[in-house]
Structures are given as C-alpha cells and as structure tokens.
C-alpha cells in the first residue's frame, strides 16, 4: 500500500498552513512542511518541518541566485520525503516553483492554492514572475482558490483551464 505522505510548501508562519497541516495529520496523512521560515506556534505534534534557508539569509541579494538555490534545495528535500502529493500555498511566491518541480517529478501530483488576488495583480506586469506563476499553475494537477471570484480571475489572468 502506498503511504499517504503530503508535502506542503509555503509560509510556515501562516495560520492557513497550520490549519491545513493539522487537518491533514488528523485525517491520517504523514505531513511534511517545507518552508524558508520558522514555523509559528499551533502545529500539531507529528507535522515534520523542513526549513530551506535561502541565500538572502546569507546576504546574497540577487533574486535569480535565490530562486536557483531554493529550487535545488526544494528538489533535494522533496526527493527525500517521497510525497504522495505536493501542495504549494501562495502564488506568486512559493507556488512558482511547482512548474519546475512538476517537470522533475512528473509522477507526483501537484496542487497549488492561491490566496487572494490583490498581490497578484502587481505581479502580472513582471514578466519573469508572470512566466513562473503561469508555468506553475498550468503544470499543476489541481488549482484551488479562496473564493469563486478568485478562481475566475486566475483563469482569465493566466489562461487556465477552468476544470482544474
């Protein structure tokens, strides 16, 4: 039998992620959380945290170096975890890495959850962020949103299939 192993990738200081992780743990999943931040209080015992320290933590300010570093660390960490499902929270941001990850680990289903559209609107004018977000959303096996209106905006802005 395949283990029910869930890997979340997101801001471990987010109350939303605390709730998702704890819910999944209570429902029989082995839960791993990969983040570049220290987890906040509230996680149940049994949620396994994997912290990826970004180069910006070491005073390297170049965004492409940070992205490359996080991508390599994320791939390495996810391979060790061997998840049944990967669930990224926040696009743009943590979810942007899922397009690349889906190409490297094609057999692992990926879910991307978007929280709010206001911060996304400014990202639409940044070509690299738009490209990464679009690739991630289109590569995901499922995309969830915090509201039906958000779902509609995501479909329009990134040309998504509405059945995702």
Backbone as a printed PyTorch tensor [residue, N CA C, xyz], in Angstrom:
tensor([[[  0.8370,  -1.1930,   0.0000],
         [  0.0000,   0.0000,   0.0000],
         [  0.8790,   1.2540,   0.0000]],

        [[  0.5200,   2.2250,  -0.8310],
         [  1.2670,   3.4750,  -0.9270],
         [  0.9730,   4.3300,   0.3020]],

        [[  2.0260,   4.8750,   0.9570],
         [  1.7730,   5.7110,   2.1340],
         [  1.0840,   7.0170,   1.7400]],

        [[  0.2760,   7.5370,   2.6410],
         [ -0.3680,   8.8380,   2.4340],
         [  0.5880,   9.8830,   2.9940]],

        [[  1.4690,  10.3900,   2.1300],
         [  2.5020,  11.3310,   2.5600],
         [  2.3130,  12.6460,   1.8060]],

        [[  2.0210,  13.6980,   2.5460],
         [  1.7110,  15.0010,   1.9700],
         [  2.8270,  15.9850,   2.2670]],

        [[  3.2850,  16.6720,   1.2280],
         [  4.3350,  17.6780,   1.3870],
         [  3.7490,  19.0510,   1.0640]],

        [[  3.6520,  19.8900,   2.0790],
         [  3.2240,  21.2760,   1.8750],
         [  4.4580,  22.1310,   1.6460]],

        [[  4.3370,  23.1160,   0.7560],
         [  5.4000,  24.0880,   0.5280],
         [  4.7570,  25.4560,   0.6400]],

        [[  5.1920,  26.2290,   1.6420],
         [  4.5960,  27.5400,   1.8470],
         [  5.1850,  28.2400,   3.0500]],

        [[  4.5350,  29.3030,   3.4520],
         [  4.9680,  30.1180,   4.5880],
         [  4.5420,  29.4290,   5.8780]],

        [[  5.4940,  28.8300,   6.5680],
         [  5.1590,  28.0600,   7.7760],
         [  4.6820,  28.9380,   8.9280]],

        [[  4.7270,  30.2580,   8.7540],
         [  4.1940,  31.1630,   9.7690],
         [  2.7350,  31.5370,   9.4710]],

        [[  2.1620,  30.9430,   8.4320],
         [  0.7900,  31.2500,   8.0240],
         [ -0.2230,  30.3950,   8.7850]],

        [[ -1.2310,  31.0330,   9.3280],
         [ -2.2860,  30.3160,  10.0450],
         [ -3.0410,  29.3720,   9.1010]],

        [[ -3.1300,  29.7570,   7.8140],
         [ -3.7970,  28.8910,   6.8410],
         [ -3.0630,  27.5570,   6.7250]],

        [[ -1.7480,  27.6240,   6.6520],
         [ -0.9570,  26.4000,   6.5270],
         [ -1.0120,  25.5650,   7.8020]],

        [[ -1.0570,  26.2260,   8.9570],
         [ -1.2200,  25.4990,  10.2270],
         [ -2.5050,  24.6720,  10.1640]],

        [[ -3.5880,  25.3060,   9.7400],
         [ -4.8870,  24.6230,   9.6890],
         [ -4.8870,  23.4630,   8.6930]],

        [[ -4.3200,  23.6960,   7.5090],
         [ -4.2560,  22.6320,   6.5040],
         [ -3.4170,  21.4650,   7.0120]],

        [[ -2.2500,  21.7580,   7.5480],
         [ -1.3440,  20.6950,   8.0170],
         [ -1.9830,  19.8850,   9.1440]],

        [[ -2.5580,  20.5660,  10.1130],
         [ -3.1850,  19.8700,  11.2430],
         [ -4.3860,  19.0340,  10.7930]],

        [[ -5.1800,  19.5710,   9.8810],
         [ -6.3260,  18.8350,   9.3470],
         [ -5.8570,  17.5550,   8.6490]],

        [[ -4.8330,  17.6870,   7.8260],
         [ -4.3170,  16.5270,   7.0870],
         [ -3.7600,  15.4760,   8.0340]],

        [[ -3.0560,  15.9160,   9.0610],
         [ -2.4960,  14.9910,  10.0500],
         [ -3.6130,  14.2290,  10.7730]],

        [[ -4.6540,  14.9580,  11.1780],
         [ -5.7930,  14.3260,  11.8670],
         [ -6.5120,  13.3070,  10.9820]],

        [[ -6.3870,  13.4890,   9.6730],
         [ -7.0680,  12.5980,   8.7360],
         [ -6.1520,  11.5090,   8.1700]],

        [[ -5.0940,  11.2170,   8.8990],
         [ -4.2750,  10.0580,   8.5750],
         [ -3.1070,  10.2560,   7.6340]],

        [[ -2.8120,  11.4950,   7.2930],
         [ -1.6810,  11.7580,   6.4090],
         [ -0.3970,  11.9400,   7.2150]],

        [[  0.7180,  11.5060,   6.6360],
         [  2.0360,  11.8840,   7.1520],
         [  2.3000,  13.2540,   6.5370]],

        [[  2.5190,  14.2680,   7.3680],
         [  2.5920,  15.6420,   6.8750],
         [  4.0020,  16.2110,   7.0210]],

        [[  4.5220,  16.7120,   5.8910],
         [  5.8160,  17.3870,   5.8550],
         [  5.5610,  18.8180,   5.3960]],

        [[  6.2390,  19.7580,   6.0010],
         [  6.1080,  21.1660,   5.6480],
         [  7.4800,  21.7060,   5.2910]],

        [[  7.6270,  22.1770,   4.0560],
         [  8.8830,  22.7490,   3.5800],
         [  8.6890,  24.2560,   3.4730]],

        [[  9.5820,  25.0160,   4.1080],
         [  9.4480,  26.4690,   4.1230],
         [ 10.8060,  27.1220,   4.3300]],

        [[ 10.8800,  28.3970,   3.9950],
         [ 12.1000,  29.1560,   4.2790],
         [ 11.9630,  29.9290,   5.5900]],

        [[ 10.8750,  29.7020,   6.3040],
         [ 10.6320,  30.4150,   7.5640],
         [ 10.4850,  29.4390,   8.7170]],

        [[ 10.7160,  29.9500,   9.9040],
         [ 10.4940,  29.1590,  11.1120],
         [  8.9890,  28.9690,  11.2810]],

        [[  8.5530,  27.7860,  11.6950],
         [  7.1150,  27.5910,  11.8920],
         [  6.5920,  28.3770,  13.0890]],

        [[  5.3750,  28.8610,  12.9640],
         [  4.7360,  29.5430,  14.0840],
         [  4.1750,  28.4980,  15.0390]],

        [[  3.6280,  28.9470,  16.1530],
         [  3.0050,  28.0230,  17.1000],
         [  1.6760,  27.5500,  16.5340]],

        [[  1.2690,  26.3820,  16.9670],
         [ -0.0330,  25.8770,  16.5610],
         [  0.0120,  24.5850,  15.7740]],

        [[  1.1810,  24.2110,  15.2810],
         [  1.2730,  22.9510,  14.5460],
         [  1.1660,  21.7810,  15.5090]],

        [[  0.4330,  20.7630,  15.1120],
         [  0.2860,  19.5550,  15.9260],
         [  1.6010,  18.7780,  15.9390]],

        [[  1.8220,  18.0470,  17.0260],
         [  2.9670,  17.1420,  17.0660],
         [  2.7750,  16.1350,  15.9410]],

        [[  3.8200,  15.8860,  15.2160],
         [  3.7280,  14.9550,  14.0960],
         [  3.8960,  15.6350,  12.7550]],

        [[  3.6700,  16.9560,  12.6860],
         [  3.9370,  17.6930,  11.4490],
         [  5.4510,  17.8790,  11.3790]],

        [[  6.0570,  17.3710,  10.3160],
         [  7.5140,  17.4320,  10.1800],
         [  7.9200,  18.6620,   9.3800]],

        [[  8.7880,  19.4670,   9.9680],
         [  9.2250,  20.7210,   9.3450],
         [ 10.5900,  20.5480,   8.6910]],

        [[ 10.7090,  21.0950,   7.4830],
         [ 11.9690,  21.0850,   6.7390],
         [ 12.2340,  22.5330,   6.3320]],

        [[ 13.2160,  23.1510,   6.9340],
         [ 13.4900,  24.5580,   6.6380],
         [ 14.5590,  24.6780,   5.5640]],

        [[ 14.2460,  25.4670,   4.5480],
         [ 15.2090,  25.7800,   3.4980],
         [ 15.6900,  27.1980,   3.7570]],

        [[ 16.9200,  27.3160,   4.1380],
         [ 17.4860,  28.6550,   4.3440],
         [ 17.8790,  29.2150,   2.9850]],

        [[ 17.3470,  30.3720,   2.6660],
         [ 17.6210,  30.9680,   1.3600],
         [ 18.9180,  31.7600,   1.3960]],

        [[ 19.5510,  31.9440,   0.2130],
         [ 20.7790,  32.7400,   0.1770],
         [ 20.5860,  34.1520,   0.7030]],

        [[ 19.3510,  34.7050,   0.6190],
         [ 19.1370,  36.0490,   1.1500],
         [ 19.3870,  36.0680,   2.6540]],

        [[ 19.2310,  34.9010,   3.2880],
         [ 19.5490,  34.8100,   4.7120],
         [ 21.0400,  35.0120,   4.9460]],

        [[ 21.8090,  34.7810,   3.8990],
         [ 23.2660,  34.9180,   3.9980],
         [ 23.7520,  36.1570,   3.2560]],

        [[ 22.8650,  37.1190,   3.0360],
         [ 23.1950,  38.4080,   2.4210],
         [ 23.5720,  38.3210,   0.9470]],

        [[ 22.9690,  37.4010,   0.2040],
         [ 23.1420,  37.3710,  -1.2450],
         [ 21.8410,  37.9160,  -1.8340]],

        [[ 21.8610,  39.1620,  -2.3210],
         [ 20.6170,  39.8200,  -2.7010],
         [ 20.0800,  39.5080,  -4.1010]],

        [[ 20.7650,  38.6970,  -4.9000],
         [ 20.3420,  38.5030,  -6.2790],
         [ 19.1720,  37.5220,  -6.3860]],

        [[ 18.0420,  37.9710,  -6.9280],
         [ 16.8440,  37.1320,  -6.9770],
         [ 17.0290,  35.8190,  -7.7390]],

        [[ 17.7490,  35.8450,  -8.8670],
         [ 17.8890,  34.5980,  -9.6310],
         [ 18.7480,  33.5830,  -8.8950]],

        [[ 19.7210,  34.0370,  -8.1130],
         [ 20.5290,  33.1150,  -7.3050],
         [ 19.6490,  32.5150,  -6.2110]],

        [[ 18.8310,  33.3360,  -5.6050],
         [ 17.9150,  32.8500,  -4.5700],
         [ 16.9740,  31.7990,  -5.1460]],

        [[ 16.3750,  32.0880,  -6.3050],
         [ 15.4500,  31.1390,  -6.9310],
         [ 16.1420,  29.8170,  -7.2560]],

        [[ 17.3340,  29.9030,  -7.8240],
         [ 18.0730,  28.6880,  -8.1680],
         [ 18.3700,  27.8820,  -6.9050]],

        [[ 18.8250,  28.5590,  -5.8700],
         [ 19.1570,  27.9070,  -4.6000],
         [ 17.9320,  27.2020,  -4.0030]],

        [[ 16.8280,  27.9320,  -3.9240],
         [ 15.6070,  27.3640,  -3.3490],
         [ 15.1270,  26.1780,  -4.1940]],

        [[ 15.1940,  26.3170,  -5.5140],
         [ 14.7730,  25.2260,  -6.3930],
         [ 15.5910,  23.9650,  -6.1380]],

        [[ 16.9070,  24.1010,  -6.0660],
         [ 17.7740,  22.9370,  -5.8330],
         [ 17.5080,  22.3130,  -4.4580]],

        [[ 17.3620,  23.1520,  -3.4450],
         [ 17.0830,  22.6510,  -2.0920],
         [ 15.7010,  21.9920,  -2.0270]],

        [[ 14.7300,  22.5940,  -2.6910],
         [ 13.3750,  22.0440,  -2.7080],
         [ 13.3610,  20.6680,  -3.3760]],

        [[ 14.0130,  20.5470,  -4.5150],
         [ 14.0770,  19.2650,  -5.2220],
         [ 14.7170,  18.2030,  -4.3360]],

        [[ 15.8310,  18.5460,  -3.7250],
         [ 16.5370,  17.6080,  -2.8430],
         [ 15.6610,  17.1770,  -1.6670]],

        [[ 15.0110,  18.1340,  -1.0370],
         [ 14.1560,  17.8490,   0.1220],
         [ 12.9590,  16.9880,  -0.2730]],

        [[ 12.3070,  17.3340,  -1.3700],
         [ 11.1280,  16.5870,  -1.8130],
         [ 11.5100,  15.1560,  -2.1960]],

        [[ 12.6490,  14.9830,  -2.8140],
         [ 13.0920,  13.6180,  -3.1580],
         [ 13.2930,  12.7740,  -1.9010]],

        [[ 13.8040,  13.3740,  -0.8340],
         [ 13.9990,  12.6430,   0.4290],
         [ 12.6510,  12.2890,   1.0730]],

        [[ 11.7000,  13.1960,   0.9890],
         [ 10.3770,  12.9820,   1.5900],
         [  9.5900,  11.9090,   0.8320]],

        [[  9.7310,  11.8730,  -0.4860],
         [  8.9730,  10.9620,  -1.3550],
         [  7.4600,  11.0920,  -1.1320]],

        [[  6.9150,  12.2960,  -1.3760],
         [  5.4910,  12.5160,  -1.0890],
         [  4.5550,  11.8350,  -2.0800]],

        [[  3.3410,  11.6050,  -1.6040],
         [  2.2610,  11.1160,  -2.4520],
         [  1.6720,  12.3010,  -3.2230]],

        [[  1.6250,  13.4600,  -2.5560],
         [  1.0900,  14.7020,  -3.1330],
         [  1.9320,  15.8720,  -2.6280]],

        [[  2.1100,  16.8820,  -3.5000],
         [  2.7470,  18.1430,  -3.1080],
         [  1.6720,  19.2200,  -3.1920]],

        [[  1.5830,  20.0490,  -2.1560],
         [  0.5840,  21.1200,  -2.1280],
         [  1.2910,  22.4310,  -1.7990]],

        [[  1.3840,  23.3110,  -2.8000],
         [  2.0320,  24.6120,  -2.6170],
         [  0.9970,  25.6680,  -2.2830]],

        [[  1.3160,  26.4900,  -1.3060],
         [  0.4270,  27.5720,  -0.8890],
         [  1.0300,  28.9020,  -1.2980]],

        [[  0.2490,  29.6870,  -2.0220],
         [  0.5720,  31.0440,  -2.4330],
         [  1.1770,  31.0740,  -3.8270]],

        [[  0.5290,  31.8450,  -4.6540],
         [  1.0390,  32.1060,  -5.9920],
         [  0.7790,  33.5720,  -6.2650]],

        [[  1.6580,  34.4200,  -6.7050],
         [  3.0780,  34.1230,  -6.8790],
         [  3.7490,  33.9150,  -5.5250]],

        [[  4.8760,  33.3240,  -5.5680],
         [  5.6170,  33.0370,  -4.3380],
         [  6.0060,  31.5810,  -4.2930]],

        [[  5.6320,  30.9170,  -3.2200],
         [  6.0190,  29.5200,  -3.0380],
         [  5.5520,  28.6370,  -4.1960]],

        [[  4.3690,  28.8980,  -4.6820],
         [  3.8220,  28.0850,  -5.7600],
         [  4.5810,  28.1810,  -7.0690]],

        [[  5.3340,  29.2710,  -7.2610],
         [  6.0670,  29.4630,  -8.5110],
         [  7.0350,  28.3210,  -8.8210]],

        [[  7.5030,  27.6480,  -7.8130],
         [  8.4830,  26.5760,  -8.0100],
         [  7.8490,  25.2910,  -8.5340]],

        [[  6.5440,  25.1950,  -8.5190],
         [  5.8710,  23.9490,  -8.8510],
         [  5.9580,  23.5910, -10.3280]],

        [[  6.0520,  24.5790, -11.2050],
         [  6.1980,  24.2890, -12.6300],
         [  7.4740,  23.5160, -12.9000]],

        [[  8.5550,  23.9420, -12.2870],
         [  9.8430,  23.2630, -12.4360],
         [  9.7810,  21.8930, -11.7700]],

        [[  9.2320,  21.8490, -10.5720],
         [  9.1580,  20.5940,  -9.8230],
         [  8.3190,  19.5500, -10.5690]],

        [[  7.2700,  19.9980, -11.2490],
         [  6.4100,  19.0540, -11.9760],
         [  7.1520,  18.3970, -13.1380]],

        [[  8.1360,  19.0750, -13.6850],
         [  8.9270,  18.5030, -14.7820],
         [  9.9400,  17.4900, -14.2460]],

        [[ 10.4630,  17.7380, -13.0550],
         [ 11.4760,  16.8650, -12.4650],
         [ 10.8410,  15.6490, -11.7960]],

        [[  9.6680,  15.8320, -11.2080],
         [  8.9530,  14.7430, -10.5280],
         [  7.5650,  14.5790, -11.1530]],

        [[  7.5010,  14.1140, -12.4050],
         [  6.2140,  14.0830, -13.1110],
         [  5.1740,  13.1240, -12.5330]],

        [[  5.5960,  12.1690, -11.7310],
         [  4.6470,  11.1930, -11.1850],
         [  3.9980,  11.6250,  -9.8760]],

        [[  4.4090,  12.7760,  -9.3430],
         [  3.8540,  13.2600,  -8.0740],
         [  2.8170,  14.3450,  -8.3780]],

        [[  1.5510,  14.1150,  -8.0260],
         [  0.5290,  15.1420,  -8.2560],
         [  0.8310,  16.4190,  -7.4670]],

        [[  0.5820,  17.5560,  -8.1220],
         [  0.8470,  18.8570,  -7.5030],
         [ -0.4380,  19.6750,  -7.4600]],

        [[ -0.6990,  20.2420,  -6.2830],
         [ -1.8330,  21.1410,  -6.0740],
         [ -1.2550,  22.5110,  -5.7290]],

        [[ -1.8090,  23.5600,  -6.3180],
         [ -1.3910,  24.9300,  -5.9980],
         [ -2.6180,  25.6770,  -5.4850]],

        [[ -2.4710,  26.3180,  -4.3320],
         [ -3.5600,  27.1050,  -3.7570],
         [ -3.1900,  28.5840,  -3.8010]],

        [[ -4.0940,  29.3870,  -4.3440],
         [ -3.9030,  30.8350,  -4.4070],
         [ -4.7220,  31.4870,  -3.2970]],

        [[ -4.0950,  32.4100,  -2.5950],
         [ -4.7630,  33.1380,  -1.5080],
         [ -4.8370,  34.6150,  -1.8800]],

        [[ -5.9660,  35.0780,  -2.3550],
         [ -6.1520,  36.5000,  -2.6520],
         [ -5.5350,  36.8980,  -3.9800]],

        [[ -6.1730,  37.8340,  -4.6670],
         [ -5.7050,  38.2460,  -5.9900],
         [ -5.0100,  39.5970,  -5.9720]],

        [[ -5.2060,  40.4030,  -4.9420],
         [ -4.6770,  41.7700,  -4.9510],
         [ -3.1590,  41.8040,  -5.1110]],

        [[ -2.4430,  40.9330,  -4.4170],
         [ -0.9840,  40.9390,  -4.5490],
         [ -0.5460,  40.3550,  -5.8930]],

        [[ -1.4180,  39.6010,  -6.5420],
         [ -1.0940,  39.0110,  -7.8340],
         [ -1.1330,  40.0200,  -8.9620]],

        [[ -2.0140,  40.9910,  -8.8430],
         [ -2.1840,  41.9550,  -9.9290],
         [ -0.8890,  42.6890, -10.2490]],

        [[ -0.1220,  43.0610,  -9.2370],
         [  1.1410,  43.7530,  -9.4990],
         [  2.1600,  42.8110, -10.1380]],

        [[  2.0460,  41.5180,  -9.8710],
         [  2.9790,  40.5410, -10.4320],
         [  2.7310,  40.2940, -11.9190]],

        [[  1.5220,  40.5660, -12.3880],
         [  1.2000,  40.3280, -13.7910],
         [  2.0470,  41.1820, -14.7200]],

        [[  2.5440,  42.3230, -14.2420],
         [  3.3590,  43.2090, -15.0730],
         [  4.8490,  42.8530, -15.0190]],

        [[  5.2200,  41.8970, -14.1970],
         [  6.6230,  41.4720, -14.0970],
         [  6.7880,  40.1830, -14.9020]],

        [[  7.4180,  40.2680, -16.0800],
         [  7.4550,  39.1250, -16.9980],
         [  7.9620,  37.8130, -16.3880]],

        [[  9.0350,  37.8410, -15.6350],
         [  9.5730,  36.5980, -15.0790],
         [  8.6190,  35.9940, -14.0510]],

        [[  8.0630,  36.8240, -13.1700],
         [  7.1080,  36.3220, -12.1680],
         [  5.8580,  35.7680, -12.8450]],

        [[  5.3890,  36.4840, -13.8600],
         [  4.2120,  36.0160, -14.5910],
         [  4.4960,  34.6600, -15.2350]],

        [[  5.6500,  34.5440, -15.8910],
         [  6.0350,  33.2930, -16.5480],
         [  6.0820,  32.1380, -15.5520]],

        [[  6.7360,  32.3380, -14.4050],
         [  6.8560,  31.2790, -13.3980],
         [  5.4940,  30.8990, -12.8170]],

        [[  4.6870,  31.9070, -12.5210],
         [  3.3550,  31.6370, -11.9700],
         [  2.4900,  30.8930, -12.9810]],

        [[  2.5370,  31.3340, -14.2210],
         [  1.7350,  30.6930, -15.2690],
         [  2.1770,  29.2480, -15.4810]],

        [[  3.4890,  29.0240, -15.5320],
         [  4.0020,  27.6650, -15.7040],
         [  3.5710,  26.7780, -14.5330]],

        [[  3.6520,  27.3170, -13.3280],
         [  3.2640,  26.5480, -12.1380],
         [  1.7790,  26.1970, -12.1690]],

        [[  0.9480,  27.1750, -12.4670],
         [ -0.4980,  26.9460, -12.4800],
         [ -0.9100,  25.9770, -13.5880]],

        [[ -0.2990,  26.1100, -14.7470],
         [ -0.6380,  25.2170, -15.8610],
         [ -0.1000,  23.8070, -15.6520]],

        [[  1.0050,  23.6780, -14.9230],
         [  1.5990,  22.3560, -14.6640],
         [  0.9160,  21.6270, -13.5220]],

        [[  0.2240,  22.3740, -12.6780],
         [ -0.4190,  21.7640, -11.5040],
         [ -1.5210,  20.7970, -11.9360]],

        [[ -1.6830,  19.7540, -11.1450],
         [ -2.7660,  18.8070, -11.4030],
         [ -4.0990,  19.3780, -10.9320]],

        [[ -4.0390,  20.2660,  -9.9440],
         [ -5.2380,  20.9440,  -9.4420],
         [ -4.8430,  22.3150,  -8.9190]],

        [[ -5.7360,  23.2730,  -9.0920],
         [ -5.5360,  24.6320,  -8.5770],
         [ -6.7420,  24.9560,  -7.7130]],

        [[ -6.4870,  25.4160,  -6.4890],
         [ -7.5870,  25.8230,  -5.6170],
         [ -7.4580,  27.3100,  -5.3330]],

        [[ -8.5880,  27.9260,  -5.0570],
         [ -8.6100,  29.3570,  -4.7620],
         [ -9.5040,  29.5930,  -3.5570]],

        [[ -9.2850,  30.7320,  -2.9150],
         [-10.0160,  31.0440,  -1.6870],
         [-11.4620,  31.4800,  -1.9300]],

        [[-11.8350,  31.7330,  -3.1860],
         [-13.2040,  32.1620,  -3.4990],
         [-13.4830,  31.9250,  -4.9840]],

        [[-14.7530,  31.7520,  -5.3650],
         [-15.0880,  31.5670,  -6.7850],
         [-14.6090,  32.7300,  -7.6600]],

        [[-14.6910,  33.9600,  -7.1480],
         [-14.2390,  35.1130,  -7.9410],
         [-12.7340,  35.0410,  -8.1910]],

        [[-12.0030,  34.5380,  -7.2240],
         [-10.5560,  34.3540,  -7.3600],
         [-10.2610,  33.3200,  -8.4510]],

        [[-11.0460,  32.2790,  -8.4740],
         [-10.9010,  31.2230,  -9.4750],
         [-11.0700,  31.8040, -10.8810]],

        [[-12.0810,  32.6270, -11.0380],
         [-12.3580,  33.2640, -12.3270],
         [-11.1970,  34.1740, -12.7410]],

        [[-10.6920,  34.9780, -11.8030],
         [ -9.5780,  35.8860, -12.1030],
         [ -8.3160,  35.1130, -12.4780]],

        [[ -8.0490,  34.0180, -11.7900],
         [ -6.8870,  33.1820, -12.1220],
         [ -7.0040,  32.6340, -13.5410]],

        [[ -8.1940,  32.1490, -13.8830],
         [ -8.4190,  31.5970, -15.2230],
         [ -8.1760,  32.6480, -16.2910]],

        [[ -8.6940,  33.8450, -16.0640],
         [ -8.5240,  34.9340, -17.0300],
         [ -7.0770,  35.3920, -17.1340]],

        [[ -6.4420,  35.6550, -16.0020],
         [ -5.0970,  36.2280, -15.9890],
         [ -4.0300,  35.2710, -16.5150]],

        [[ -4.2020,  33.9790, -16.2480],
         [ -3.1570,  33.0200, -16.6080],
         [ -3.5870,  32.0280, -17.6870]],

        [[ -4.7790,  32.2130, -18.2420],
         [ -5.2460,  31.3310, -19.3000],
         [ -5.3970,  29.8830, -18.8610]],

        [[ -5.9790,  29.6880, -17.6800],
         [ -6.1200,  28.3390, -17.1320],
         [ -7.3810,  27.6520, -17.6110]],

        [[ -7.3030,  26.3500, -17.6590],
         [ -8.4640,  25.5110, -17.9170],
         [ -9.3410,  25.5780, -16.6680]],

        [[-10.5810,  25.9770, -16.8180],
         [-11.4580,  26.1730, -15.6560],
         [-11.8220,  24.8740, -14.9440]],

        [[-11.5610,  23.7340, -15.5640],
         [-11.8620,  22.4600, -14.9070],
         [-10.8010,  22.0680, -13.8850]],

        [[ -9.6620,  22.7680, -13.8780],
         [ -8.6220,  22.4850, -12.8840],
         [ -9.0860,  22.9720, -11.5560]]])
